[in-house]
C-alpha positions as MATLAB code, in Angstrom:
seq = 'XXXXXXXXXXXXXXXXXXXXXXXXXXXXXXXXXXXXXXXXXXXXXXXXXXXXXXXXXXXXXXXXXXXXXXXXXXXXXXXXXXXXXXXXXXXXXXXXXXXXXXXXXXXXXXXXXXXXXXXXXXXXXXXXXXXXXXXXXXXXXXXXXXXXXXXXXXXXXXXXXXXXXXXXXXXXXXXXXXXXXXXXXXXXXXXXXXXXXXXXXXXXXXX';
ca = [
      -8.081   -6.202   20.934;
      -6.610   -8.913   18.687;
     -10.120  -10.072   17.688;
     -11.064   -6.529   16.655;
      -7.864   -6.016   14.701;
      -8.262   -9.322   12.874;
     -11.757   -8.433   11.637;
     -11.318   -7.674    7.934;
     -14.617   -5.754    7.828;
     -13.067   -3.087   10.074;
     -10.872   -1.982    7.165;
     -11.811   -0.442    3.837;
      -9.484    0.581    1.018;
     -10.157    3.062   -1.777;
      -9.972    2.848   -4.777;
     -12.104   -0.317   -4.364;
     -11.406   -3.922   -5.386;
      -8.388   -4.293   -3.089;
     -10.160   -4.655    0.254;
      -8.587   -7.034    2.799;
      -9.611  -10.667    2.609;
      -7.851  -11.537    5.868;
      -5.894   -9.851    8.655;
      -2.993  -11.178   10.702;
      -2.277   -9.443   14.037;
       1.260   -9.237   15.415;
       1.360  -10.108   19.129;
       1.969   -9.907   21.979;
       1.269   -6.151   22.148;
      -0.752   -6.050   18.906;
       0.677   -2.741   17.730;
       0.440   -3.773   14.102;
      -1.569   -5.860   11.674;
      -0.774   -7.392    8.289;
      -3.574   -7.160    5.721;
      -3.824   -9.745    2.931;
      -5.484   -8.041   -0.042;
      -8.026   -9.477   -2.454;
      -6.038   -8.299   -5.494;
      -2.556   -6.858   -6.235;
      -1.817   -3.157   -5.816;
      -1.388   -1.046   -8.936;
       1.748    0.996   -9.575;
       1.581    4.795   -9.210;
      -1.753    4.557   -7.391;
      -2.343    6.119   -3.993;
      -4.749    4.158   -1.812;
      -6.531    5.254    1.367;
      -6.943    2.735    4.164;
      -9.769    3.557    6.591;
     -10.149    1.911   10.001;
     -13.785    2.320   10.988;
     -15.495    3.181   14.279;
     -15.819   -0.441   15.399;
     -12.220   -0.455   16.647;
     -11.689    0.365   20.356;
      -8.727    0.886   22.637;
      -7.787   -1.325   25.608;
     -10.449    0.181   27.878;
     -13.212    0.008   25.272;
     -13.234    3.554   23.928;
     -14.312    3.700   20.288;
     -12.431    5.746   17.711;
     -13.927    9.235   17.622;
     -13.399    9.473   13.888;
     -12.264    6.892   11.344;
      -8.478    6.648   11.100;
      -7.126    7.022    7.576;
      -3.709    6.148    6.156;
      -2.512    6.745    2.616;
      -0.223    4.178    1.025;
       0.780    2.605   -2.265;
       3.192    0.261   -3.968;
       6.748    1.626   -3.596;
       8.934    1.638   -6.696;
      12.737    1.508   -7.077;
      14.464    4.808   -6.353;
      15.306    7.007   -9.327;
      17.848    9.773   -9.825;
      16.529   12.959   -8.169;
      13.173   11.350   -7.469;
      13.855   12.410   -3.884;
      15.879   15.584   -3.396;
      17.551   17.399   -0.512;
      15.347   20.428    0.059;
      16.734   22.107    3.189;
      19.792   21.714    5.422;
      19.958   23.099    8.961;
      23.595   22.562    9.899;
      24.040   25.397   12.431;
      20.759   25.833   14.347;
      22.344   27.483   17.377;
      23.089   26.228   20.910;
      21.105   23.238   22.211;
      19.084   22.885   19.015;
      18.767   19.984   16.616;
      20.292   19.828   13.159;
      18.124   18.427   10.388;
      17.912   17.617    6.689;
      14.623   18.024    4.832;
      13.942   15.807    1.816;
      11.185   16.102   -0.798;
       9.622   13.604   -3.204;
       9.442   15.568   -6.451;
       8.393   12.567   -8.537;
       4.952   11.079   -9.314;
       6.061    7.819   -7.685;
       5.912    6.315   -4.194;
       9.192    5.394   -2.491;
      10.191    3.440    0.611;
      12.626    5.407    2.787;
      13.946    2.137    4.190;
      15.684    1.753    0.808;
      17.304    5.206    0.957;
      20.705    5.857    2.548;
      22.352    9.011    3.885;
      26.016    9.966    3.855;
      27.562   13.178    5.216;
      31.039   14.360    4.229;
      32.017   17.255    6.471;
      34.666   19.752    5.373;
      36.363   19.644    8.774;
      36.834   15.870    8.949;
      38.676   13.263    6.925;
      38.470    9.537    6.309;
      35.656    7.299    5.127;
      32.297    8.278    6.580;
      29.584    5.726    7.377;
      26.488    5.468    5.230;
      23.298    5.090    7.285;
      19.845    3.838    6.390;
      17.337    6.689    6.647;
      14.582    4.572    8.225;
      15.026    1.315   10.069;
      11.570    0.147    8.989;
       9.433    0.456    5.886;
       8.212    4.044    5.620;
       6.574    5.476    2.525;
       6.968    8.940    1.073;
       4.223    9.826   -1.405;
       4.510   12.240   -4.357;
       4.819   15.837   -3.176;
       5.559   14.893    0.431;
       8.355   16.130    2.682;
      10.214   14.368    5.481;
      12.658   15.765    8.041;
      15.686   13.685    9.074;
      17.315   14.280   12.450;
      19.051   12.541   15.333;
      16.263   13.136   17.884;
      12.603   13.206   16.929;
      11.465   14.429   20.348;
      13.958   17.288   20.560;
      13.211   18.515   17.043;
       9.484   18.379   17.788;
      10.021   20.666   20.796;
      12.032   22.985   18.567;
       9.257   23.082   15.949;
       6.009   22.260   17.827;
       3.820   22.856   14.752;
       5.704   20.256   12.720;
       3.673   16.991   12.693;
       5.552   14.144   14.363;
       4.684   11.869   11.439;
       6.919   13.950    9.164;
       9.995   13.588   11.382;
      12.273   10.586   10.951;
      14.804    9.806   13.651;
      17.690    8.426   11.629;
      19.910    6.076   13.614;
      23.544    7.134   13.191;
      22.625   10.621   11.911;
      26.008   12.322   11.627;
      26.557   15.793   13.056;
      26.785   18.458   10.350;
      29.866   20.664   10.442;
      29.308   24.415   10.820;
      32.108   24.825    8.272;
      30.191   23.021    5.554;
      30.250   19.742    3.700;
      28.393   17.495    1.285;
      25.234   15.442    1.843;
      24.529   12.417   -0.352;
      21.351   10.378   -0.764;
      21.888    6.957   -2.334;
      20.187    3.615   -2.857;
      21.392    0.259   -1.503;
      23.860   -0.167   -4.398;
      25.491    3.200   -3.718;
      23.930    4.877   -6.752;
      23.519    8.572   -5.976;
      19.889    9.767   -5.870;
      20.731   13.362   -4.920;
      23.691   15.342   -3.664;
      23.987   18.808   -2.111;
      26.776   20.878   -0.618;
      26.414   23.355    2.226;
      28.629   26.105    3.657;
      28.369   29.030    6.115;
      27.607   31.584    3.369;
      24.293   29.794    2.718;
      23.073   30.095    6.312;
      20.085   32.360    6.988;
      20.654   33.845   10.451;
      16.960   34.435   11.229;
      16.317   30.668   11.135;
      18.281   30.213   14.344;
];
């Protein structure tokens, strides 16, 4: 498996001229690979990485179709580049709360650099600020992501929602049914977006 993953010819990147010149595989399980590119990435450019049919799994099965991943060079967060698009703070018994965010900008951002803070109406004191993603995770222009405390439970709640769009945020704070304020900020504490919520905003049919 490691020999296949380390073969630079198994990967192609479009637009051209940035194809991998070498590949480093991360053992011992080889779940990831680091690609060294022939030239630097351009800002505000979305690239498509294709892993071709030559790659197989542990038992030798070839990929049925090429696997494709879109990526780009993430830029520093800007005010309202990412916005809070939807808040489900009272989903009903035994259901998961969530916050949906949207990249309304023409730029690519890394959600590992974005932080979440919840100030509930019913509680007092300083609330912790949590990192949205514990690892580098890109959000491209026009894309949505859903933040929640349990990826698996939310997926059962919304089975048509692709798992790749759900981010399980460690330390995701419960949202008060009485309302509150949600803040997105960068690592310096600069506010990227801010939204309040209260019971009068809740649409009962979403439960």
